Amino acid sequence: MLKNQSVEENDSDIAKVKSQLVEVEQALVESEITATTTNIAVIGALAYYRLTSEFKYRGFLSWIKKNNIGNVEKFAY
């Protein structure tokens, strides 16, 4: 992120990124989808919504659970 200049190299911005990584990790634990899926698109979308919109994050998390998105492999057979 520093290399592509999406974040400045200062204590404030680096602390914000670290905080957001903790939030993403908590979201993945809360959703329990990392135990059932390796689909990077689902994980990425969950992380994106967690960082950008609490409302969309909660809605997406609900949608994942309601539709068993983490368990799609069992439906492929």
XYZ file of N, CA, C and O in Angstrom:
308
model
N 0.823 -1.177 0.000
C 0.000 0.000 0.000
C 0.872 1.248 0.000
O 0.519 2.232 -0.628
N 1.976 1.162 0.723
C 2.904 2.288 0.711
C 3.531 2.432 -0.675
O 3.677 3.540 -1.179
N 3.848 1.285 -1.267
C 4.517 1.290 -2.560
C 3.654 1.896 -3.657
O 4.140 2.645 -4.490
N 2.361 1.583 -3.674
C 1.485 2.143 -4.714
C 0.835 3.453 -4.268
O -0.067 3.956 -4.911
N 1.271 3.989 -3.154
C 0.873 5.286 -2.627
C -0.625 5.401 -2.304
O -1.197 6.478 -2.345
N -1.243 4.284 -1.947
C -2.628 4.362 -1.507
C -2.708 4.727 -0.026
O -3.784 5.003 0.488
N -1.546 4.717 0.627
C -1.444 5.118 2.021
C -0.127 5.883 2.175
O 0.874 5.536 1.565
N -0.169 6.937 2.955
C 1.050 7.710 3.193
C 1.863 7.069 4.309
O 1.316 6.429 5.197
N 3.153 7.272 4.251
C 4.034 6.697 5.263
C 4.134 7.638 6.459
O 5.079 8.399 6.619
N 3.094 7.588 7.285
C 3.105 8.335 8.539
C 2.398 7.495 9.599
O 1.661 6.566 9.283
N 2.656 7.812 10.840
C 2.139 6.999 11.936
C 0.617 6.902 11.935
O 0.053 5.845 12.209
N -0.060 7.966 11.601
C -1.517 7.993 11.624
C -2.113 7.042 10.581
O -3.005 6.252 10.891
N -1.637 7.130 9.346
C -2.162 6.270 8.290
C -1.821 4.803 8.518
O -2.642 3.918 8.285
N -0.624 4.536 8.984
C -0.214 3.156 9.251
C -1.041 2.570 10.388
O -1.499 1.432 10.319
N -1.307 3.362 11.414
C -2.152 2.904 12.531
C -3.570 2.614 12.046
O -4.198 1.638 12.484
N -4.079 3.435 11.122
C -5.423 3.224 10.582
C -5.500 1.909 9.814
O -6.450 1.139 9.973
N -4.491 1.626 9.001
C -4.465 0.375 8.242
C -4.393 -0.818 9.183
O -5.120 -1.797 9.016
N -3.559 -0.735 10.194
C -3.461 -1.826 11.174
C -4.797 -2.057 11.863
O -5.228 -3.194 12.049
N -5.468 -0.981 12.218
C -6.774 -1.081 12.861
C -7.791 -1.740 11.927
O -8.586 -2.586 12.350
N -7.748 -1.359 10.669
C -8.679 -1.928 9.698
C -8.398 -3.410 9.462
O -9.331 -4.194 9.278
N -7.142 -3.807 9.491
C -6.815 -5.224 9.346
C -7.381 -6.030 10.508
O -7.876 -7.142 10.313
N -7.337 -5.457 11.697
C -7.929 -6.125 12.864
C -9.442 -6.244 12.667
O -10.035 -7.288 12.947
N -10.083 -5.192 12.150
C -11.523 -5.226 11.892
C -11.872 -6.307 10.870
O -12.857 -7.031 11.032
N -11.076 -6.420 9.828
C -11.314 -7.444 8.806
C -11.162 -8.832 9.413
O -11.991 -9.717 9.189
N -10.127 -9.015 10.205
C -9.925 -10.306 10.856
C -11.115 -10.656 11.749
O -11.614 -11.781 11.743
N -11.600 -9.684 12.507
C -12.762 -9.910 13.371
C -13.998 -10.252 12.540
O -14.796 -11.109 12.919
N -14.155 -9.596 11.398
C -15.294 -9.879 10.523
C -15.231 -11.305 9.994
O -16.250 -11.998 9.926
N -14.047 -11.755 9.630
C -13.898 -13.122 9.121
C -14.181 -14.147 10.205
O -14.827 -15.167 9.953
N -13.728 -13.865 11.416
C -14.011 -14.765 12.533
C -15.509 -14.782 12.822
O -16.118 -15.843 12.979
N -16.113 -13.604 12.862
C -17.543 -13.483 13.148
C -18.390 -14.214 12.105
O -19.370 -14.876 12.434
N -18.007 -14.105 10.863
C -18.800 -14.706 9.784
C -18.650 -16.216 9.719
O -19.509 -16.905 9.196
N -17.546 -16.712 10.223
C -17.224 -18.143 10.202
C -17.073 -18.682 8.785
O -17.065 -19.881 8.583
N -16.956 -17.827 7.785
C -16.849 -18.340 6.418
C -15.447 -18.805 6.078
O -15.279 -19.615 5.174
N -14.428 -18.338 6.786
C -13.072 -18.775 6.460
C -12.870 -20.241 6.793
O -11.980 -20.876 6.240
N -13.696 -20.787 7.647
C -13.601 -22.206 7.972
C -14.263 -23.067 6.906
O -14.002 -24.259 6.823
N -15.112 -22.469 6.075
C -15.876 -23.254 5.107
C -15.630 -22.879 3.661
O -16.108 -23.576 2.774
N -14.920 -21.795 3.387
C -14.693 -21.410 2.000
C -13.291 -20.857 1.809
O -12.716 -20.289 2.714
N -12.784 -21.061 0.617
C -11.522 -20.429 0.227
C -11.793 -19.449 -0.913
O -10.880 -19.012 -1.580
N -13.065 -19.124 -1.136
C -13.451 -18.219 -2.215
C -12.997 -16.802 -1.866
O -13.607 -16.122 -1.054
N -11.935 -16.383 -2.527
C -11.341 -15.084 -2.224
C -12.293 -13.936 -2.546
O -12.235 -12.886 -1.905
N -13.192 -14.127 -3.509
C -14.139 -13.060 -3.853
C -15.099 -12.802 -2.698
O -15.380 -11.649 -2.366
N -15.591 -13.846 -2.072
C -16.502 -13.700 -0.936
C -15.760 -13.073 0.243
O -16.250 -12.142 0.877
N -14.570 -13.571 0.505
C -13.769 -13.039 1.613
C -13.407 -11.581 1.340
O -13.490 -10.730 2.225
N -13.030 -11.279 0.111
C -12.683 -9.907 -0.250
C -13.853 -8.962 -0.131
O -13.719 -7.844 0.371
N -15.024 -9.402 -0.597
C -16.217 -8.562 -0.504
C -16.585 -8.314 0.952
O -16.928 -7.189 1.334
N -16.491 -9.342 1.767
C -16.795 -9.187 3.185
C -15.846 -8.171 3.816
O -16.282 -7.270 4.548
N -14.564 -8.286 3.504
C -13.583 -7.345 4.046
C -13.862 -5.926 3.552
O -13.810 -4.969 4.325
N -14.164 -5.782 2.263
C -14.452 -4.461 1.698
C -15.640 -3.810 2.400
O -15.564 -2.655 2.815
N -16.731 -4.554 2.547
C -17.913 -3.990 3.204
C -17.638 -3.665 4.664
O -18.148 -2.686 5.198
N -16.816 -4.478 5.318
C -16.505 -4.219 6.734
C -15.772 -2.893 6.890
O -15.972 -2.163 7.863
N -14.959 -2.558 5.914
C -14.174 -1.328 6.005
C -14.912 -0.102 5.481
O -14.561 1.021 5.822
N -15.929 -0.304 4.654
C -16.557 0.848 4.007
C -17.971 1.158 4.469
O -18.397 2.308 4.399
N -18.722 0.143 4.914
C -20.113 0.396 5.275
C -20.617 -0.649 6.256
O -20.794 -1.814 5.886
N -20.840 -0.235 7.473
C -21.362 -1.157 8.485
C -22.707 -1.743 8.048
O -22.967 -2.931 8.229
N -23.565 -0.927 7.450
C -24.877 -1.394 6.996
C -24.736 -2.469 5.920
O -25.353 -3.536 5.993
N -23.911 -2.206 4.909
C -23.714 -3.186 3.837
C -23.010 -4.435 4.362
O -23.308 -5.554 3.942
N -22.087 -4.249 5.289
C -21.394 -5.382 5.893
C -22.385 -6.303 6.593
O -22.386 -7.513 6.373
N -23.245 -5.731 7.418
C -24.237 -6.553 8.138
C -25.179 -7.249 7.153
O -25.516 -8.421 7.327
N -25.603 -6.543 6.109
C -26.474 -7.136 5.102
C -25.789 -8.259 4.343
O -26.373 -9.323 4.107
N -24.541 -8.056 3.960
C -23.785 -9.076 3.235
C -23.542 -10.288 4.121
O -23.691 -11.432 3.683
N -23.195 -10.051 5.372
C -22.986 -11.138 6.317
C -24.262 -11.958 6.489
O -24.237 -13.190 6.470
N -25.379 -11.290 6.605
C -26.665 -11.971 6.711
C -26.949 -12.795 5.457
O -27.405 -13.940 5.533
N -26.670 -12.215 4.289
C -26.892 -12.899 3.019
C -26.013 -14.148 2.910
O -26.467 -15.205 2.469
N -24.749 -14.041 3.341
C -23.832 -15.183 3.320
C -24.400 -16.324 4.155
O -24.453 -17.469 3.716
N -24.829 -15.990 5.360
C -25.341 -17.019 6.264
C -26.661 -17.600 5.776
O -26.867 -18.810 5.795
N -27.572 -16.746 5.308
C -28.887 -17.188 4.840
C -28.774 -18.135 3.655
O -29.519 -19.111 3.542
N -27.833 -17.866 2.764
C -27.696 -18.649 1.540
C -26.579 -19.686 1.595
O -26.248 -20.278 0.570
N -26.042 -19.915 2.770
C -24.981 -20.910 2.960
C -23.840 -20.729 1.960
O -23.325 -21.693 1.399
N -23.465 -19.491 1.709
C -22.440 -19.194 0.713
C -21.112 -19.868 1.053
O -20.390 -20.301 0.178
N -20.788 -19.979 2.292
C -19.557 -20.636 2.699
C -19.541 -22.122 2.463
O -18.495 -22.756 2.480
N -20.709 -22.714 2.220
C -20.820 -24.158 2.054
C -21.194 -24.563 0.624
O -21.822 -25.600 0.437
N -20.824 -23.792 -0.361
C -21.261 -24.074 -1.735
C -20.704 -25.371 -2.289
O -21.314 -25.977 -3.162
N -19.571 -25.842 -1.799
C -18.995 -27.084 -2.303
C -19.951 -28.269 -2.149
O -20.017 -29.133 -3.016
N -20.700 -28.311 -1.070
C -21.593 -29.447 -0.848
C -22.751 -29.471 -1.852
O -23.378 -30.481 -2.064
N -23.033 -28.326 -2.516
C -24.109 -28.264 -3.483
C -23.637 -28.609 -4.887
O -24.435 -28.761 -5.796
N -22.358 -28.728 -5.097
C -21.805 -28.971 -6.426
C -21.950 -30.423 -6.865
O -21.773 -30.725 -8.027
N -22.284 -31.305 -5.976
C -22.367 -32.725 -6.335
C -23.775 -33.170 -6.584
O -24.725 -32.784 -6.177
